[in-house]
XYZ file of C-alpha atoms in Angstrom:
363
model
C 2.102 -23.947 -15.715
C 4.742 -22.643 -15.484
C 4.846 -18.607 -15.619
C 8.572 -17.313 -14.909
C 11.886 -20.683 -13.808
C 14.032 -18.014 -12.672
C 17.540 -20.887 -12.547
C 20.813 -19.618 -10.337
C 20.260 -15.585 -10.562
C 23.315 -13.538 -9.683
C 23.494 -9.904 -9.366
C 26.704 -7.926 -8.739
C 26.906 -4.582 -8.164
C 30.743 -3.792 -8.229
C 32.450 -6.271 -5.588
C 29.180 -6.873 -3.475
C 26.396 -9.341 -4.473
C 22.756 -8.209 -4.189
C 21.294 -11.301 -5.911
C 22.912 -14.919 -5.402
C 22.723 -17.829 -7.088
C 18.786 -17.622 -6.516
C 16.369 -20.643 -8.517
C 12.337 -20.530 -7.628
C 9.984 -21.612 -10.050
C 6.717 -19.623 -9.980
C 3.185 -21.218 -11.490
C 0.592 -19.758 -13.212
C -1.890 -17.220 -11.088
C 0.361 -18.229 -7.617
C 1.065 -15.415 -5.522
C 4.565 -15.456 -4.318
C 5.609 -12.708 -1.823
C 9.503 -12.725 -1.754
C 9.320 -11.714 2.211
C 12.507 -10.312 4.416
C 14.109 -7.739 5.419
C 16.238 -4.258 4.248
C 18.738 -5.117 1.924
C 17.999 -9.078 1.842
C 18.455 -8.635 -2.251
C 14.267 -9.047 -2.453
C 13.452 -6.078 -4.750
C 16.663 -6.754 -6.638
C 14.680 -9.664 -7.519
C 12.237 -7.574 -8.481
C 13.637 -5.621 -10.717
C 15.328 -8.748 -12.976
C 12.485 -10.089 -13.159
C 11.068 -6.810 -14.296
C 13.657 -6.389 -16.503
C 14.850 -3.427 -14.922
C 17.906 -4.373 -14.160
C 20.577 -6.820 -16.282
C 21.867 -10.934 -14.885
C 25.347 -11.250 -13.960
C 24.321 -14.571 -14.352
C 21.917 -17.435 -14.153
C 18.542 -17.172 -17.040
C 14.782 -16.187 -16.282
C 12.368 -17.561 -18.096
C 8.620 -16.358 -18.816
C 6.676 -19.455 -19.261
C 9.668 -20.941 -22.644
C 10.528 -17.746 -23.433
C 14.302 -16.902 -22.926
C 14.172 -13.486 -21.275
C 17.194 -12.461 -19.263
C 20.220 -14.840 -19.377
C 22.882 -16.649 -22.111
C 23.804 -13.339 -24.194
C 19.845 -11.833 -24.146
C 18.462 -9.621 -21.879
C 14.207 -8.525 -23.162
C 13.829 -4.681 -21.850
C 10.706 -4.319 -19.483
C 8.503 -3.222 -22.593
C 8.965 -6.280 -23.933
C 8.263 -8.302 -21.541
C 4.456 -7.512 -20.795
C 4.297 -7.271 -17.111
C 3.433 -4.798 -15.358
C 4.897 -3.570 -11.244
C 2.210 -1.548 -8.699
C 5.395 0.637 -6.819
C 5.238 1.479 -3.068
C 5.156 5.704 -4.497
C 1.988 5.020 -6.749
C 3.644 6.468 -10.039
C 0.519 8.789 -10.394
C -0.031 11.451 -12.319
C -0.718 14.318 -10.446
C -2.376 16.487 -13.604
C -4.365 13.469 -14.825
C -7.580 11.975 -14.207
C -8.371 8.478 -12.816
C -9.485 7.169 -16.563
C -6.469 8.803 -17.615
C -3.973 7.061 -15.707
C -6.019 4.037 -16.512
C -5.632 4.010 -20.015
C -2.076 6.128 -20.399
C -0.172 2.310 -21.378
C -3.243 1.612 -24.219
C -3.403 4.631 -25.695
C 1.039 4.570 -26.009
C 0.003 1.182 -27.206
C -2.141 2.414 -29.994
C -5.972 0.536 -28.604
C -9.144 2.597 -29.620
C -10.974 5.347 -27.369
C -13.749 3.267 -27.788
C -11.585 -0.284 -26.611
C -9.682 2.339 -24.224
C -13.018 3.375 -22.604
C -14.621 0.032 -21.901
C -10.779 -1.954 -20.279
C -10.881 1.381 -17.798
C -14.127 0.273 -17.094
C -13.030 -2.743 -16.394
C -10.302 -2.099 -14.478
C -11.510 -0.070 -12.087
C -14.555 -2.174 -11.249
C -12.304 -4.949 -10.201
C -10.332 -2.930 -7.815
C -14.081 -1.632 -6.985
C -13.090 2.313 -7.891
C -16.084 2.694 -10.583
C -17.209 6.206 -10.833
C -13.975 8.083 -10.306
C -13.099 7.927 -13.244
C -13.140 11.994 -14.113
C -11.363 12.734 -10.382
C -8.228 13.537 -9.751
C -5.364 11.361 -8.477
C -4.388 14.545 -6.635
C -7.580 14.387 -4.779
C -8.245 10.429 -3.593
C -6.896 9.273 -0.470
C -3.550 6.545 0.092
C -5.803 3.807 -0.301
C -7.368 4.885 -3.993
C -4.843 5.678 -4.963
C -3.171 2.223 -4.698
C -6.176 0.640 -6.207
C -5.568 2.537 -9.510
C -2.846 2.074 -9.704
C -3.822 -1.806 -9.113
C -6.459 -1.256 -12.209
C -3.769 0.299 -14.658
C -1.685 -2.801 -14.327
C -5.247 -4.573 -14.575
C -6.014 -2.717 -17.672
C -2.925 -3.995 -19.579
C -3.473 -7.500 -19.024
C 0.091 -8.497 -18.114
C 1.588 -11.528 -18.218
C 3.443 -11.463 -14.263
C 2.364 -8.416 -11.606
C 4.964 -7.153 -9.496
C 4.324 -4.856 -6.791
C 7.349 -3.670 -4.567
C 6.353 -2.620 -1.437
C 2.703 -1.100 -2.543
C 1.556 -0.848 1.130
C 4.100 0.701 3.032
C 2.817 4.450 2.473
C -0.292 3.744 4.396
C -1.362 3.831 7.586
C -2.592 0.624 9.536
C -6.007 0.288 8.929
C -5.755 1.492 4.659
C -3.481 -0.996 4.777
C -5.440 -4.628 6.717
C -8.249 -2.755 3.725
C -5.832 -2.503 1.201
C -5.039 -6.448 1.982
C -8.050 -7.998 1.608
C -7.997 -6.137 -1.317
C -5.336 -6.978 -2.977
C -6.797 -10.805 -1.842
C -10.178 -10.452 -3.844
C -7.978 -9.077 -6.971
C -6.025 -12.361 -7.165
C -9.146 -14.043 -6.981
C -10.718 -11.970 -9.676
C -8.437 -12.124 -11.584
C -6.280 -15.538 -11.335
C -3.049 -13.273 -11.897
C 0.353 -14.188 -11.248
C 1.385 -11.871 -9.163
C 4.493 -10.966 -7.353
C 4.823 -9.542 -3.977
C 8.320 -7.520 -2.680
C 7.668 -7.051 1.525
C 9.861 -7.525 4.665
C 6.157 -7.250 6.196
C 5.791 -10.861 7.679
C 1.726 -10.387 8.174
C 0.462 -9.091 4.663
C 2.984 -12.170 3.371
C 0.953 -15.439 5.358
C -2.551 -12.541 4.786
C -2.376 -13.316 1.444
C 0.548 -14.341 -0.181
C 0.383 -18.347 -2.105
C 3.374 -19.993 -0.896
C 6.598 -17.131 0.372
C 9.847 -16.869 -0.450
C 11.676 -16.355 2.938
C 15.216 -14.507 1.511
C 18.644 -13.493 3.709
C 21.888 -11.660 2.176
C 20.391 -12.732 -1.557
C 19.394 -16.026 -0.980
C 16.602 -17.985 -0.279
C 16.148 -19.560 2.960
C 12.609 -21.371 2.085
C 10.033 -21.026 -0.044
C 6.191 -22.456 1.183
C 3.342 -21.545 2.457
C 2.570 -19.617 5.355
C 0.964 -22.251 7.583
C 4.256 -23.949 6.385
C 6.776 -21.953 7.014
C 5.439 -20.527 9.820
C 5.163 -24.231 11.976
C 8.378 -25.437 10.229
C 10.907 -23.555 9.527
C 13.556 -24.891 7.054
C 16.681 -23.104 8.887
C 17.307 -20.529 12.186
C 17.166 -17.288 10.164
C 13.674 -18.306 8.609
C 12.987 -19.741 12.495
C 13.982 -15.929 13.761
C 12.704 -13.628 11.409
C 8.718 -15.660 10.882
C 7.022 -14.884 14.112
C 9.165 -13.601 16.324
C 11.195 -16.765 17.193
C 13.849 -17.831 19.257
C 16.209 -20.808 18.503
C 17.815 -22.110 21.991
C 19.781 -25.791 22.537
C 18.585 -29.274 23.735
C 18.747 -32.680 24.298
C 16.891 -35.000 22.555
C 16.003 -37.784 24.311
C 13.993 -39.828 22.313
C 10.937 -39.691 20.057
C 7.456 -40.099 21.727
C 4.495 -39.476 19.599
C 4.129 -39.369 16.208
C 5.700 -36.357 14.847
C 7.042 -35.283 18.295
C 10.115 -35.559 20.501
C 11.110 -36.120 23.906
C 13.591 -32.969 24.722
C 15.954 -31.404 28.012
C 15.612 -27.670 27.774
C 16.494 -25.128 30.229
C 16.849 -27.989 32.973
C 13.443 -29.676 31.946
C 11.832 -31.263 29.846
C 9.304 -31.123 27.000
C 7.631 -32.972 24.490
C 7.724 -30.444 20.802
C 7.145 -31.347 17.308
C 9.476 -33.587 14.863
C 10.561 -36.587 14.641
C 9.416 -40.085 12.970
C 7.988 -41.469 16.569
C 9.459 -44.976 15.364
C 12.451 -45.245 17.988
C 14.775 -44.533 15.340
C 15.223 -40.857 16.114
C 19.256 -40.051 17.334
C 19.037 -38.362 20.531
C 21.489 -35.724 21.033
C 21.681 -32.285 20.924
C 20.024 -29.903 18.818
C 18.248 -26.910 18.052
C 14.572 -25.920 19.245
C 12.227 -22.864 17.023
C 10.647 -21.755 19.892
C 7.503 -18.960 18.628
C 6.582 -16.877 21.971
C 2.952 -19.126 21.940
C 5.163 -22.385 22.352
C 6.107 -20.987 25.844
C 3.361 -20.548 29.126
C 3.046 -20.159 32.650
C 1.920 -22.396 34.930
C 3.027 -24.640 38.376
C 5.627 -26.823 36.470
C 8.650 -26.264 33.925
C 11.843 -24.211 34.058
C 12.243 -21.037 36.556
C 12.108 -17.791 34.657
C 12.467 -14.237 35.760
C 10.609 -11.143 34.271
C 12.510 -8.891 32.330
C 10.610 -6.495 30.350
C 6.889 -6.013 29.679
C 4.991 -4.013 27.162
C 0.643 -3.585 27.146
C -0.312 -5.556 23.963
C -3.948 -4.659 25.502
C -5.773 -8.370 25.227
C -2.289 -9.621 26.570
C 0.760 -8.150 27.766
C 3.719 -9.311 25.853
C 6.513 -10.286 28.465
C 10.615 -10.725 28.329
C 11.783 -13.670 30.601
C 15.433 -15.168 31.280
C 15.955 -18.147 31.927
C 17.421 -19.065 35.049
C 19.689 -21.835 32.935
C 20.493 -20.009 30.103
C 21.383 -15.840 32.035
C 21.008 -13.043 29.021
C 18.726 -15.658 27.039
C 15.206 -13.046 26.802
C 12.776 -15.258 25.344
C 9.251 -13.809 24.382
C 5.998 -15.434 26.602
C 2.257 -13.520 25.937
C -0.134 -13.413 29.152
C -2.945 -12.119 30.257
C -1.407 -12.148 33.383
C 0.456 -8.770 35.195
C 3.419 -9.824 36.777
C 6.298 -8.024 38.064
C 9.478 -6.937 36.418
C 12.222 -9.297 37.980
C 9.009 -10.993 39.533
C 10.279 -14.980 39.296
C 7.756 -17.766 37.547
C 7.539 -21.011 36.310
C 7.511 -21.410 32.402
C 6.546 -24.844 30.171
C 6.725 -25.827 26.548
C 4.636 -26.523 24.388
C 5.208 -27.280 21.503
C 8.275 -26.137 19.560
C 10.122 -27.184 15.497
C 13.340 -29.432 16.067
C 16.749 -28.209 14.078
C 19.601 -29.906 13.539
C 22.603 -28.758 16.069
C 24.526 -27.383 12.791
C 23.349 -26.512 9.500
C 19.858 -25.719 11.370
C 18.182 -27.322 8.859
C 15.096 -29.972 9.722
C 16.173 -32.643 10.947
C 13.618 -34.805 11.024
C 9.822 -35.525 8.784
C 7.216 -33.038 9.200
C 4.404 -33.420 11.518
C 1.469 -33.591 10.373
């Protein structure tokens, strides 16, 4: 069953367009991340779902119920959505139990029923026994868990999360990612998660909608999004990718093609392997792991180096493409200015014109 249907959503602020012709179906119980750089429209889209912003055009439905569009705007309090904000939005003078149960008290639930719902919600986020503590005395991760428990206690149809981990340090983020995953598995809630951090989205979401300039570029599972980007925008944003020119020479094995780039040849993903592939110019999406130093391959010069602990991330400049820098991870110690040979191992073909996937997805 579809929990949320967004059809042709448009949001203008004056002469500017924040969300442009966005359509997206979110299934009941699905965890969907809205991913993109600052200013891409992802938070505005979340606010449209919540009801904090009104549509300029299009429609939003929760199941079969129209909540926005066609002259209708159902206010946030009547949409049964819960929101986890980046700032937690907890009352510092209240206890954990009071924060979690506030909305229940406003709804008129009895004290006994509130106590049961609060206990169940805190159990779900592993904060049982914290009922009497003040939110001001909690760590950042604990405050975020309280905010999540408050959502759960409301028994919402949809949980919306707006950059909820942005204020946490790296160690707390990893812990909270696991909390969100466990929360979703335990409750089966429909969740829409806004983030600019692709690692967060990849770690938690069932599907990811990559946004750019108010539009959705691609909606797919994390593995598909990473391995088979549908456009140059997605290829560049996800996984520190680069998009380069190449010449398709013909098919290789099933789902692969032979290409020429930087003066050498390589076998890359994309192509049906049945001889129907049209040779000619194309665009190739490369991730850092698609490049490796070896005895053969194209010549390149080392321009930059950043030590990452287990490896060093180099930026290399192909001799055949002056000015182009490609990321290359390696455990070898290379000097700035050193000439190396680089082989291409994989990559994903895009069309030369629009950047859309030119060939069938590799198995």
